Short mmCIF file of C-alpha atoms in Angstrom, two decimals:
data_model
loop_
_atom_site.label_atom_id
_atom_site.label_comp_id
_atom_site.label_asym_id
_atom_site.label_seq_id
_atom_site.Cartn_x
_atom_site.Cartn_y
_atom_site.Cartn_z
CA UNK W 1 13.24 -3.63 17.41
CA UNK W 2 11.58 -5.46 20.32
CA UNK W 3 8.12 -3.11 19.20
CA UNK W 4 8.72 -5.38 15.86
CA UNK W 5 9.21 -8.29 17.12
CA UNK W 6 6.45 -8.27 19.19
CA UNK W 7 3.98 -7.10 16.31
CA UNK W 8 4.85 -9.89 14.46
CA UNK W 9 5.04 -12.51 16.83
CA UNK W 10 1.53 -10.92 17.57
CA UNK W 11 0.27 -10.88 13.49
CA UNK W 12 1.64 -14.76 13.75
CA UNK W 13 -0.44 -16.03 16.52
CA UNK W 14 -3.40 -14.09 15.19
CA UNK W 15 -2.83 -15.77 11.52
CA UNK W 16 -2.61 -19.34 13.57
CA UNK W 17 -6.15 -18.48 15.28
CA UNK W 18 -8.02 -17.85 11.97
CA UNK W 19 -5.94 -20.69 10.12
CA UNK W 20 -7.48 -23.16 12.24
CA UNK W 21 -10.59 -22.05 12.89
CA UNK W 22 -10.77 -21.81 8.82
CA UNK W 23 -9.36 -25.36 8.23
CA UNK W 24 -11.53 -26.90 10.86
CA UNK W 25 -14.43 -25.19 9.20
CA UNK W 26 -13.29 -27.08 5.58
CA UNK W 27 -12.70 -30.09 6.97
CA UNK W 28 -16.07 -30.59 8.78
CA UNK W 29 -14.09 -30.63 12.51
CA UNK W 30 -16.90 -27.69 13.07
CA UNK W 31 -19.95 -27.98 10.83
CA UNK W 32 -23.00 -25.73 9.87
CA UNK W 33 -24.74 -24.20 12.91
CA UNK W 34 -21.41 -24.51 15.40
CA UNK W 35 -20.86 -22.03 17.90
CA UNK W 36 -17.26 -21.37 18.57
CA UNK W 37 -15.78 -21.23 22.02
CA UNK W 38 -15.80 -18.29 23.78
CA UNK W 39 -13.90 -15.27 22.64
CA UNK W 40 -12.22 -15.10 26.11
CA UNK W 41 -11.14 -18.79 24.94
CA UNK W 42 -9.40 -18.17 22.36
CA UNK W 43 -7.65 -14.92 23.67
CA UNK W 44 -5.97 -17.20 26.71
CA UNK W 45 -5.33 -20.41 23.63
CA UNK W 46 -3.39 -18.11 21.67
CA UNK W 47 -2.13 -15.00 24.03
CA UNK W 48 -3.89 -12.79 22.34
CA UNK W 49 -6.48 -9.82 23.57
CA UNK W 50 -10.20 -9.81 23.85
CA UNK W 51 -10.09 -6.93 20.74
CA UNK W 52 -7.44 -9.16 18.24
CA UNK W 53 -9.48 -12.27 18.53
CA UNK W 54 -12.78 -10.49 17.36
CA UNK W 55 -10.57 -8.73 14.67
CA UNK W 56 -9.40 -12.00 13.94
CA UNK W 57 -12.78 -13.78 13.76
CA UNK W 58 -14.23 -10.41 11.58
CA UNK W 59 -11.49 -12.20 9.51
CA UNK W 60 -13.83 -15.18 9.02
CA UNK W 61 -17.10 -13.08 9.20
CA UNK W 62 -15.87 -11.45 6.04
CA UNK W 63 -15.13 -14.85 4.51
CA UNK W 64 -18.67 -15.93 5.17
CA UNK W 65 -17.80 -18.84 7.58
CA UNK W 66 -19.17 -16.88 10.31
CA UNK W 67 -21.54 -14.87 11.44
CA UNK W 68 -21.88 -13.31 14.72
CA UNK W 69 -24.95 -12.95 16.86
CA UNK W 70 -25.25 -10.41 19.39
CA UNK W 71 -25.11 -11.81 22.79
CA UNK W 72 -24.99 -15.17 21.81
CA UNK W 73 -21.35 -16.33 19.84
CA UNK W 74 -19.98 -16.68 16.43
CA UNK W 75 -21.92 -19.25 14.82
CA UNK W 76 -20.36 -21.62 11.54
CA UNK W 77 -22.24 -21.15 8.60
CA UNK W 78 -19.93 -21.16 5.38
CA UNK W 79 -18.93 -24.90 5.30
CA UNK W 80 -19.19 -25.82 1.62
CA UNK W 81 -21.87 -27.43 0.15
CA UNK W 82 -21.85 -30.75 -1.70
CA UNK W 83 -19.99 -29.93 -5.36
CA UNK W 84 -19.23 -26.24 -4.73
CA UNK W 85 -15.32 -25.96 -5.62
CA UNK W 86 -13.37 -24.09 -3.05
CA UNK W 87 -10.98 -21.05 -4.41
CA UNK W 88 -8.19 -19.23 -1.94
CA UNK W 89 -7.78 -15.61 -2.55
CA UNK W 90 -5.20 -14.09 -0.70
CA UNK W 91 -5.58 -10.23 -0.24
CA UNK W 92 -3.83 -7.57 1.71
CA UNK W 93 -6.28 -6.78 4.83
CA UNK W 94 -6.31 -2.90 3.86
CA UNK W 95 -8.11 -4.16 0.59
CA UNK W 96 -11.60 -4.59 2.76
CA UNK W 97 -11.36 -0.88 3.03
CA UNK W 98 -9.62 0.51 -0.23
CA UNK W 99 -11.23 -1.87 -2.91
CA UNK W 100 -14.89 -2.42 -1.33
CA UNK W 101 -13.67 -5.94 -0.94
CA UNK W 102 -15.90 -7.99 1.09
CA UNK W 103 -18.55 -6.76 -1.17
CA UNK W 104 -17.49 -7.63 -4.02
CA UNK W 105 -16.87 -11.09 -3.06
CA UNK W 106 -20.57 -11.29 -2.21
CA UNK W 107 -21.76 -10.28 -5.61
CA UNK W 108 -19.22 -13.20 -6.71
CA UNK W 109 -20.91 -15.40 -4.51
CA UNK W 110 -24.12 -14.31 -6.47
CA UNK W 111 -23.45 -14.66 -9.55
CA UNK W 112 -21.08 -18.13 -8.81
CA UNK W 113 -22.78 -19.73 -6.04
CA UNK W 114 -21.03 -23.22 -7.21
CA UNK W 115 -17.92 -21.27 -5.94
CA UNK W 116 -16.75 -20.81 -2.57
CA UNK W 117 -13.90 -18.10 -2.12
CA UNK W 118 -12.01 -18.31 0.74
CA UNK W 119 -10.36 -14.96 1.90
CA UNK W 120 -6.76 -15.49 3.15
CA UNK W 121 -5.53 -12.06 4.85
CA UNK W 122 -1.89 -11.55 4.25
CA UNK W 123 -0.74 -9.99 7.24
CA UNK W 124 3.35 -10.45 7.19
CA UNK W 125 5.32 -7.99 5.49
CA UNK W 126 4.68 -8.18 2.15
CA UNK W 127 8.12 -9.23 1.01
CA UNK W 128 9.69 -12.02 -1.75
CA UNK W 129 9.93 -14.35 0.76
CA UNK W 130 7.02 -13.22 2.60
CA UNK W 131 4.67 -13.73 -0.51
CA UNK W 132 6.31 -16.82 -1.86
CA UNK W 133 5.33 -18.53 1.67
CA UNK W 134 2.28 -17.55 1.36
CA UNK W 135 1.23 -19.30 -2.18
CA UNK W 136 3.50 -22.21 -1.33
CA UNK W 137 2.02 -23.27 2.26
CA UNK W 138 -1.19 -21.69 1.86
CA UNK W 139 -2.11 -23.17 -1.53
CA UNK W 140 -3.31 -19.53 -2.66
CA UNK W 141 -5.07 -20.05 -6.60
CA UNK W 142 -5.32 -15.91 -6.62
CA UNK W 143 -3.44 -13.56 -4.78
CA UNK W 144 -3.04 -9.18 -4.53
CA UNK W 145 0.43 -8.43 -4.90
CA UNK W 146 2.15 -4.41 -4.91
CA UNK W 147 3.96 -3.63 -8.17
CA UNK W 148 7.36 -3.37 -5.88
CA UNK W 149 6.62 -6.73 -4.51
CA UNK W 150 6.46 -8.09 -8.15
CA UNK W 151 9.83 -6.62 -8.77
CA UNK W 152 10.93 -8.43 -6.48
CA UNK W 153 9.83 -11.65 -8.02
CA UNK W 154 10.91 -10.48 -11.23
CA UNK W 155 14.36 -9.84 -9.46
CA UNK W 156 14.61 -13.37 -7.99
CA UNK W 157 13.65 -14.89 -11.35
CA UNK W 158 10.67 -15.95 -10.09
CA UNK W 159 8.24 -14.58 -12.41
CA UNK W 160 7.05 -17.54 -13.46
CA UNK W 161 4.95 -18.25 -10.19
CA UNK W 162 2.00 -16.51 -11.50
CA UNK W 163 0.48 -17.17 -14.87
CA UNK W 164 0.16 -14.59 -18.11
CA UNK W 165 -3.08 -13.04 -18.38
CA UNK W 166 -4.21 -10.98 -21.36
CA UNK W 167 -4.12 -7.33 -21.68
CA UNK W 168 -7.12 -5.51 -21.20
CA UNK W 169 -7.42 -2.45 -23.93
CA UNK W 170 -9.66 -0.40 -20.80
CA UNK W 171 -7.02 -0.61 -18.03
CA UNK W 172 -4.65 2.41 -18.39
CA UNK W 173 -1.57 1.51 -20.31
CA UNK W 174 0.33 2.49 -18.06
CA UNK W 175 -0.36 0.24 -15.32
CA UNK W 176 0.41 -2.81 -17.12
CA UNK W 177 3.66 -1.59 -17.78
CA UNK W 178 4.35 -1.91 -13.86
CA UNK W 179 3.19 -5.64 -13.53
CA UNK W 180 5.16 -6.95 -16.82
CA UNK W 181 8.20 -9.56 -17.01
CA UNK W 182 9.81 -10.46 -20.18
CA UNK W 183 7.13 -8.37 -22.28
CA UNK W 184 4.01 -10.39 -20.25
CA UNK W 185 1.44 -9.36 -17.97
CA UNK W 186 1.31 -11.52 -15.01
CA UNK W 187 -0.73 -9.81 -12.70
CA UNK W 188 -3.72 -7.60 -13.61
CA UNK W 189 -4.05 -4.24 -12.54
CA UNK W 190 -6.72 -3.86 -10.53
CA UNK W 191 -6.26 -0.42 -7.90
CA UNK W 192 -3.70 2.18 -8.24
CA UNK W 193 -2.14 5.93 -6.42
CA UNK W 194 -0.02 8.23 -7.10
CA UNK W 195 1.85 9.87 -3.86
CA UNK W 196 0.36 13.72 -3.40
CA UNK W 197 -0.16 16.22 -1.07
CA UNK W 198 -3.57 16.63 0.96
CA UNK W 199 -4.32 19.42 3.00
CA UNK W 200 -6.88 21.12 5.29
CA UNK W 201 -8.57 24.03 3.72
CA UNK W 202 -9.80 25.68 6.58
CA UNK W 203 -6.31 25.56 8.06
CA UNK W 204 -4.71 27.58 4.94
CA UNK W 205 -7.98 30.08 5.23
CA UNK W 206 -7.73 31.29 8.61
CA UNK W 207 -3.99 32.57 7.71
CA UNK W 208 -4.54 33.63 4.20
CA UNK W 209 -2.29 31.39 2.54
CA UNK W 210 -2.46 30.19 -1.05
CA UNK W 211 -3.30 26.41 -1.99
CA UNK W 212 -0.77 24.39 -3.17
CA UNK W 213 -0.26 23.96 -6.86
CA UNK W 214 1.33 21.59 -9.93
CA UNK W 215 4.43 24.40 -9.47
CA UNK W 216 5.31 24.23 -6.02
CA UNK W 217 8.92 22.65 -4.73
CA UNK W 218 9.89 21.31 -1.52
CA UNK W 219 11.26 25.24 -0.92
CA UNK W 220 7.20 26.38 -1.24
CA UNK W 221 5.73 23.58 1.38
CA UNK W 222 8.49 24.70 3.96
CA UNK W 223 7.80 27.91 4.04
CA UNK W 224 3.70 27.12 4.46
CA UNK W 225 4.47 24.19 7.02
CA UNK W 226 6.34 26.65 9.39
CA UNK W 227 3.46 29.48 9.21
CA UNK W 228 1.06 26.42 9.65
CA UNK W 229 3.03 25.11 12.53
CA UNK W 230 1.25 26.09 16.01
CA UNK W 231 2.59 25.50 19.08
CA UNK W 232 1.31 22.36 21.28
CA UNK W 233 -1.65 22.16 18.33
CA UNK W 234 -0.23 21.24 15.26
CA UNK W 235 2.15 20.64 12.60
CA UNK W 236 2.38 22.22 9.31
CA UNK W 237 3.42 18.97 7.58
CA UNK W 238 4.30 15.70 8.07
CA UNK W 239 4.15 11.92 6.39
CA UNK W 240 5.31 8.66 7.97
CA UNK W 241 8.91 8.91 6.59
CA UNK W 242 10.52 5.57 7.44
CA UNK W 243 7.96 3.95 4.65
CA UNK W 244 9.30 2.95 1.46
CA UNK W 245 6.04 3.82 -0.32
CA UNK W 246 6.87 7.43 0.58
CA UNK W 247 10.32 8.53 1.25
CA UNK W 248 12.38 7.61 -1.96
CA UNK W 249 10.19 9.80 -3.84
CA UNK W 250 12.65 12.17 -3.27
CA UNK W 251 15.14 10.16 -5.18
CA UNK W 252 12.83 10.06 -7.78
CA UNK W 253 12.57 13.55 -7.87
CA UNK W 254 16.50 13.98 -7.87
CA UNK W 255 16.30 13.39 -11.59
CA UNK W 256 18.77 10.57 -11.98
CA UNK W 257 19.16 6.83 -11.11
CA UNK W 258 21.77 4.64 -9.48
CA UNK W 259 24.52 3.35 -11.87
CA UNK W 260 28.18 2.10 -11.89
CA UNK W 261 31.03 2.85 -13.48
CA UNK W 262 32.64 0.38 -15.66
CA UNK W 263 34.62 -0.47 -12.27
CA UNK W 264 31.70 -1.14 -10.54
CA UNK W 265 31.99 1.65 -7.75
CA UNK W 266 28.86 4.18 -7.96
CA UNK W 267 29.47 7.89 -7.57
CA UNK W 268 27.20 10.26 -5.53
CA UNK W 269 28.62 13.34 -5.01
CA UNK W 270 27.78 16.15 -7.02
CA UNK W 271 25.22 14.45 -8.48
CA UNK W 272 21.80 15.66 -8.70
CA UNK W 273 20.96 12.19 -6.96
CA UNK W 274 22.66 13.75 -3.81
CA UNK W 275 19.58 16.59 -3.64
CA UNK W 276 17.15 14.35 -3.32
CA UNK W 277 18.79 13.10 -0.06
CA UNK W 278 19.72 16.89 0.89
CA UNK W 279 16.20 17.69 0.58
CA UNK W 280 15.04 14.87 3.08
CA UNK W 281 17.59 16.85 5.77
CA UNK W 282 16.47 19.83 4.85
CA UNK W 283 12.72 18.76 5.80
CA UNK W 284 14.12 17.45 9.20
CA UNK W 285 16.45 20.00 10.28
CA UNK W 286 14.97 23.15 8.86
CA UNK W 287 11.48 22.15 10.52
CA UNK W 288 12.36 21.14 13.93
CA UNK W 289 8.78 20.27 14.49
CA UNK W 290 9.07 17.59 12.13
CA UNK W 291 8.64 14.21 14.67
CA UNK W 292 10.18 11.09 13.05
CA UNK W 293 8.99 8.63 15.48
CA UNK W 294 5.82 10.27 15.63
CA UNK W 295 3.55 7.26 13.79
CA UNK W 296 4.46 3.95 13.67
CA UNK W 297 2.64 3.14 10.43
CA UNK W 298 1.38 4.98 7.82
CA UNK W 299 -2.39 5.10 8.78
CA UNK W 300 -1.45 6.81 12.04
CA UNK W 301 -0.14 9.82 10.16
CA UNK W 302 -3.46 9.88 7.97
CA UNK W 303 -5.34 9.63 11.83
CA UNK W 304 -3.06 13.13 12.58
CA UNK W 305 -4.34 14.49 9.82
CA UNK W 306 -8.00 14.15 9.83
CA UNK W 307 -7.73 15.17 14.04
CA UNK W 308 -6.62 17.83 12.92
CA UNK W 309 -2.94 17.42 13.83
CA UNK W 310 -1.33 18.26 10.93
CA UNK W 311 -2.08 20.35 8.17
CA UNK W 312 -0.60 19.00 5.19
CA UNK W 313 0.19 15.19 4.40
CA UNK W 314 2.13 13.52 1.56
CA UNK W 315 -0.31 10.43 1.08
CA UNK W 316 -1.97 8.37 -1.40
CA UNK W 317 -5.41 8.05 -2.34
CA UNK W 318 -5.30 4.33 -0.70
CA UNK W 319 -4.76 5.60 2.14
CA UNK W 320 -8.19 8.16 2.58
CA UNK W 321 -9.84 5.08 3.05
CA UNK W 322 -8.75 4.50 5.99
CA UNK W 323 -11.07 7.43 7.77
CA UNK W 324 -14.36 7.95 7.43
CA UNK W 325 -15.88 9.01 4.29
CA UNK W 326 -17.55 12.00 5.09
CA UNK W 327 -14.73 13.76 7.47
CA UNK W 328 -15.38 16.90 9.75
CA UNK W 329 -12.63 18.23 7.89
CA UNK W 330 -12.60 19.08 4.76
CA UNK W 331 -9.77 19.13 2.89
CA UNK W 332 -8.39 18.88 -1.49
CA UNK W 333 -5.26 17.44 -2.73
CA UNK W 334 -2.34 18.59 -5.11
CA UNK W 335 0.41 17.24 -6.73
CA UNK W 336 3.87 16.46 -4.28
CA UNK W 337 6.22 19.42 -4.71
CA UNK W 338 9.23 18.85 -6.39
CA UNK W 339 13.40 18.77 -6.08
CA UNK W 340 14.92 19.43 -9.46
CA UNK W 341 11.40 17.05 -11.83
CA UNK W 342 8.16 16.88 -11.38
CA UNK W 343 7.70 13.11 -10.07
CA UNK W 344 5.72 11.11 -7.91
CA UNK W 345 5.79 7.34 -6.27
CA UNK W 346 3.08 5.35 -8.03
CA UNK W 347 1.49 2.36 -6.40
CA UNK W 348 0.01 -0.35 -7.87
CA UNK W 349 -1.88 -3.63 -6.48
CA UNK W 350 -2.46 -6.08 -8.93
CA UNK W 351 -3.95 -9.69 -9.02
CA UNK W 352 -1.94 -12.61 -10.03
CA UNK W 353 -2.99 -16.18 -11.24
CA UNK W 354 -0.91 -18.73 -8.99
CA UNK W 355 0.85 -21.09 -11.32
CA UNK W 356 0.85 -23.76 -8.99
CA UNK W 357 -2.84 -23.83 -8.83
CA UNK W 358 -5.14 -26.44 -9.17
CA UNK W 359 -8.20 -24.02 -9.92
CA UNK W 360 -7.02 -21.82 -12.47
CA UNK W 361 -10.25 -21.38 -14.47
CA UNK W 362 -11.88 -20.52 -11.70
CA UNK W 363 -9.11 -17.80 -10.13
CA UNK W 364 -9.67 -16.31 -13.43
CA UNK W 365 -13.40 -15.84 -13.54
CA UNK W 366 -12.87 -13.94 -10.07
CA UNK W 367 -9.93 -12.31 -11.61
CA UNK W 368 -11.90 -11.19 -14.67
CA UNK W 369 -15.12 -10.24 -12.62
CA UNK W 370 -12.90 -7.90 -10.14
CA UNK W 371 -11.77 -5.93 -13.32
CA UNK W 372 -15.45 -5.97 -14.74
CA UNK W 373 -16.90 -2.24 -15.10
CA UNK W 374 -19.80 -3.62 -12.53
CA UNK W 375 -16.68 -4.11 -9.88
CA UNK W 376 -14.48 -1.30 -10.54
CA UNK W 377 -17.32 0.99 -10.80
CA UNK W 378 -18.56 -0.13 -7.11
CA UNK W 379 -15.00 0.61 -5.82
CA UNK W 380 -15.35 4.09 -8.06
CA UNK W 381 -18.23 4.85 -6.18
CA UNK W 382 -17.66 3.69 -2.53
CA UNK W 383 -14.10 4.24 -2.06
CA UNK W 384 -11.47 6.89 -2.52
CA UNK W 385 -9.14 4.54 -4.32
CA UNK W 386 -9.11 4.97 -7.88
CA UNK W 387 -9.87 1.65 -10.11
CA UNK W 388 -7.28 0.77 -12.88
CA UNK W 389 -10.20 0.44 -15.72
CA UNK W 390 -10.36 3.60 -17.13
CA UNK W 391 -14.02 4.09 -18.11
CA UNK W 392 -14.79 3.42 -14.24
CA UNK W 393 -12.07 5.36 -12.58
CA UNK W 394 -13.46 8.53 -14.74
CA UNK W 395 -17.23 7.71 -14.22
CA UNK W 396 -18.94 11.07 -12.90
CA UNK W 397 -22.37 11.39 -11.32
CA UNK W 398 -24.31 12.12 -8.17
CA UNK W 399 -21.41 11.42 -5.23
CA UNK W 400 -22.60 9.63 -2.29
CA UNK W 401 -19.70 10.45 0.29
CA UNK W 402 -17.56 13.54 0.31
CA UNK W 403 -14.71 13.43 -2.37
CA UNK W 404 -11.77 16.40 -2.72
CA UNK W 405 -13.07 19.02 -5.84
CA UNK W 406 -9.79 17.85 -7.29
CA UNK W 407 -10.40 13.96 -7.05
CA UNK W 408 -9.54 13.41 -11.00
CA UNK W 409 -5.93 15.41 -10.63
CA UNK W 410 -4.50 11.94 -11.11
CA UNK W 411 -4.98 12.10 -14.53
CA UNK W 412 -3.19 15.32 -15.16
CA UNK W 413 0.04 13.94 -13.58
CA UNK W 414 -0.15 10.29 -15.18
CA UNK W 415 3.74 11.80 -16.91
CA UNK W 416 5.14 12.52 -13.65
CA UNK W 417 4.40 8.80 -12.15
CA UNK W 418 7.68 6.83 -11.52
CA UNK W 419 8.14 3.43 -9.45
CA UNK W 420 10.87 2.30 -7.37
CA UNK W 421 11.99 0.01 -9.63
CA UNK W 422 13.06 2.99 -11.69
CA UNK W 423 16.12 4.00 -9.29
CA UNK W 424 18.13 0.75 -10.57
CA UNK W 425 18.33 -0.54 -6.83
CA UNK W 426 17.29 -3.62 -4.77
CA UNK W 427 15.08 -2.96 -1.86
CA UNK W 428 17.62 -4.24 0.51
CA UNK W 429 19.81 -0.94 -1.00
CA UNK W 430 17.13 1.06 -0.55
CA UNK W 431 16.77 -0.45 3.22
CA UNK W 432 20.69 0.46 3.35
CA UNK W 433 20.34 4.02 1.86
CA UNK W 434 17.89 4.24 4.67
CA UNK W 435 19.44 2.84 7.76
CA UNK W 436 23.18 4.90 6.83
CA UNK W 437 21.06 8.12 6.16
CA UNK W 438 19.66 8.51 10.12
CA UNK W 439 22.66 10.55 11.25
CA UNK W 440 22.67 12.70 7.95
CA UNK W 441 18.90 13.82 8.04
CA UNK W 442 19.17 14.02 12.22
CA UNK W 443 21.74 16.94 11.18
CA UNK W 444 24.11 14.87 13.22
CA UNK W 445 26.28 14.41 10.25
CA UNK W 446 28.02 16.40 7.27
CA UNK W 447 26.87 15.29 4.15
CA UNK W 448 30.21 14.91 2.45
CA UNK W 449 31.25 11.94 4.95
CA UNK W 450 28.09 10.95 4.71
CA UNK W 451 28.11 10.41 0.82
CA UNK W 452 31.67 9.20 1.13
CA UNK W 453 30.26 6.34 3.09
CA UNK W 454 27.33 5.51 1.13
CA UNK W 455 29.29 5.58 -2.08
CA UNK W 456 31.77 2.56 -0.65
CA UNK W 457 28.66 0.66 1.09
CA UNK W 458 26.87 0.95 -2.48
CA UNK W 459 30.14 -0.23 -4.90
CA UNK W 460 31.33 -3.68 -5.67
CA UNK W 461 33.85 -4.65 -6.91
CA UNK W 462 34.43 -4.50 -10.85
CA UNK W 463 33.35 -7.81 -12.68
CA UNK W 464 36.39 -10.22 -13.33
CA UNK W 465 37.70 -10.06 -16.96
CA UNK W 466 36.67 -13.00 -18.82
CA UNK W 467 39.89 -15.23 -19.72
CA UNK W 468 41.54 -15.77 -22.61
CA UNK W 469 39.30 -17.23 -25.55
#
């Protein structure tokens, strides 16, 4: 908890730094041709170290307010000109890497040059509350926002902070479907994953072991994981399980969905719900090299992977962007095993109009040009994400960085995808599901007073009658 604490107290100073240094640069305090002080400076003014303030100020680099010169200091150069309008984008940071971001905006800034966009990194946990803050003090006219962080919105009746856009015929379908409230699109899809399984080749070679395939369950991956597993070398598999982009996919899988009875308690035992948790104990206890605590985000598991660490990963394709692009290992990808159906996690980022904005035509010509085929085919072509319009995500030609033989398997699965959303609970249940679980899936715990439990933490009490008429 402390770990947490000080991350984000850490993420918050950081934030400040580039806040200012950003507002002083729009409101003239530094002009055109500035140099900032020192990076040593600003790592004492904000107690942060030499490496966070120059990922910080790469912040601003990105935005085109700076630009560094070797030797010399981080000059000003993005102050805007006479007339240009100003837009704020905020964007999750990971975006530079998984969407081609910072190039895109430049070929906006090519085509728009009366247009200034301003990159705001959202760094806090992408939450309700979280988000909401954001657009509200920030003044954000565009924003990226996760399907299950619209949910949320759409659970707090808030829906109606971004504005309807139209559907677009050459998105897949199915993505808008994710980003809807009250039969309206208020985000636009713009890159999506499904979770799946990637593993080294070379690994499975050397012991003669088959490749994973659309028909293997959880029962199929043990078995590989422990002949994969070498001592003080590697795992056979792992994924960063405390995520809730990865571990309720085994709910998912369960086949059924959280509901009450007419008394408002909620029943788990002996239901098919109760083998998607059993399975998540059965990967912990019945491979004992399985470390929980082992990452302490998702991108270090992806790290394990591609050193070689671990030999099979649940992942997503977001996340492949996160390593380099032409990896001494080479590995494919398959579908996620399964419990009792053949399901996996989908994850969506869309953008979102801000309703409160003061710039909306504008937001939406950078909305529009980010779903253009010119934009989505770039982030076809230099990432490992896949793009949500359809006749760029399933553009083929002459590859340019290394890309699995089965990069298009998405599209065979598309049936299987399911979202959070689609177990009928909150994330603060999920959170609770979670938390309760530790002792059950440490094997420290039998699984009957375990359900017990979580069936009374879960219920509430039935509704009151209504009163006579």
């Amino acid at each position: 908890m402390q770990d947490q604490a000080g991350r984000k107290h850490f993420r918050q100073r950081m934030d400040l730094m580039v806040r200012t240094i950003r507002e002083d640069i729009s409101a003239g305090r530094l002009r055109h041709g500035d140099f900032l002080p020192s990076e040593k400076a600003y790592a004492k003014q904000y107690a942060l170290s030499n490496k966070s303030v120059r990922q910080g100020l790469d912040v601003l680099v990105a935005e085109r307010l700076l630009e560094k010169i070797p030797r010399v200091g981080n000059r000003v150069i993005g102050t805007a000109a006479a007339g240009q309008a100003v837009l704020r984008f905020g964007y999750y940071p990971s975006m530079l890497e998984q969407a081609a971001l910072k190039s895109l905006i430049e070929q906006f800034h090519t085509r728009h040059p009366d247009i200034r966009v301003q990159m705001i990194p959202m760094t806090a946990p992408q939450t309700f509350g979280g988000l909401r803050t954001y657009v509200d003090t920030d003044a954000l006219d565009l924003i990226s926002i996760s399907s299950s962080a619209f949910d949320e919105f759409v659970a707090n009746d808030a829906a109606d902070y971004w504005e309807t856009v139209d559907t677009n015929p050459r998105i897949y379908p199915f993505l808008n479907e994710t980003l809807q409230a009250d039969g309206q699109l208020k985000a636009q899809p713009f890159i999506f994953s499904p979770l799946m399984l990637i593993y080294n080749k070379s690994h499975l070679r050397s012991l003669d072991l088959l490749e994973p395939d659309s028909g293997w369950r959880w029962g199929d991956l043990f078995g590989h994981a422990s002949k994969l597993n070498v001592e003080k070398e590697r795992i056979g598999f792992y994924f960063h399980f405390p995520s809730f982009n990865r571990w309720p996919v085994f709910l998912l899988q369960s086949g059924m969905t959280f509901g009450r009875e007419t008394d408002g308690t909620m029943k788990l035992r002996g239901t098919p719900l109760a083998d998607g948790l059993r399975t998540c104990q059965e990967l912990i206890t019945t491979q004992n090299r399985f470390p929980l605590m082992l990452s302490d985000k998702e991108a270090d598991a992806e790290k394990l992977f591609f050193d070689g660490k671990v030999s099979m990963l649940m992942t997503s394709y977001f996340s492949l962007n996160m390593h380099p692009h032409n990896p001494k290992i080479k590995y494919d990808i398959a579908p996620l095993p399964y419990v009792n159906e053949s399901k996996t996690l989908l994850l969506v980022i869309g953008l979102a109009i801000s309703s409160r904005s003061q710039h909306k035509e504008n937001a939406k010509l950078l909305l529009d040009f980010l779903i253009s085929y010119r934009s989505q085919l770039t982030i076809r072509q230099t990432t490992l994400s896949i793009p949500s319009l359809k006749p760029a995500a399933e553009w083929t030609g002459k590859e340019t960085m290394y890309r699995p033989s089965r990069f298009h398997m998405y599209r065979e699965i598309i049936p299987t995808f399911a979202q959070q959303k689609d177990l009928r609970l909150s994330k603060s249940e999920l959170g609770l599901i979670q938390r309760e679980a530790r002792l059950y899936w440490s094997g420290l715990e039998a699984e009957d007073v375990f359900l017990d439990r979580l069936e009374k933490l879960l219920s509430s009490p039935a509704p009151e009658a209504d009163g006579p008429a």
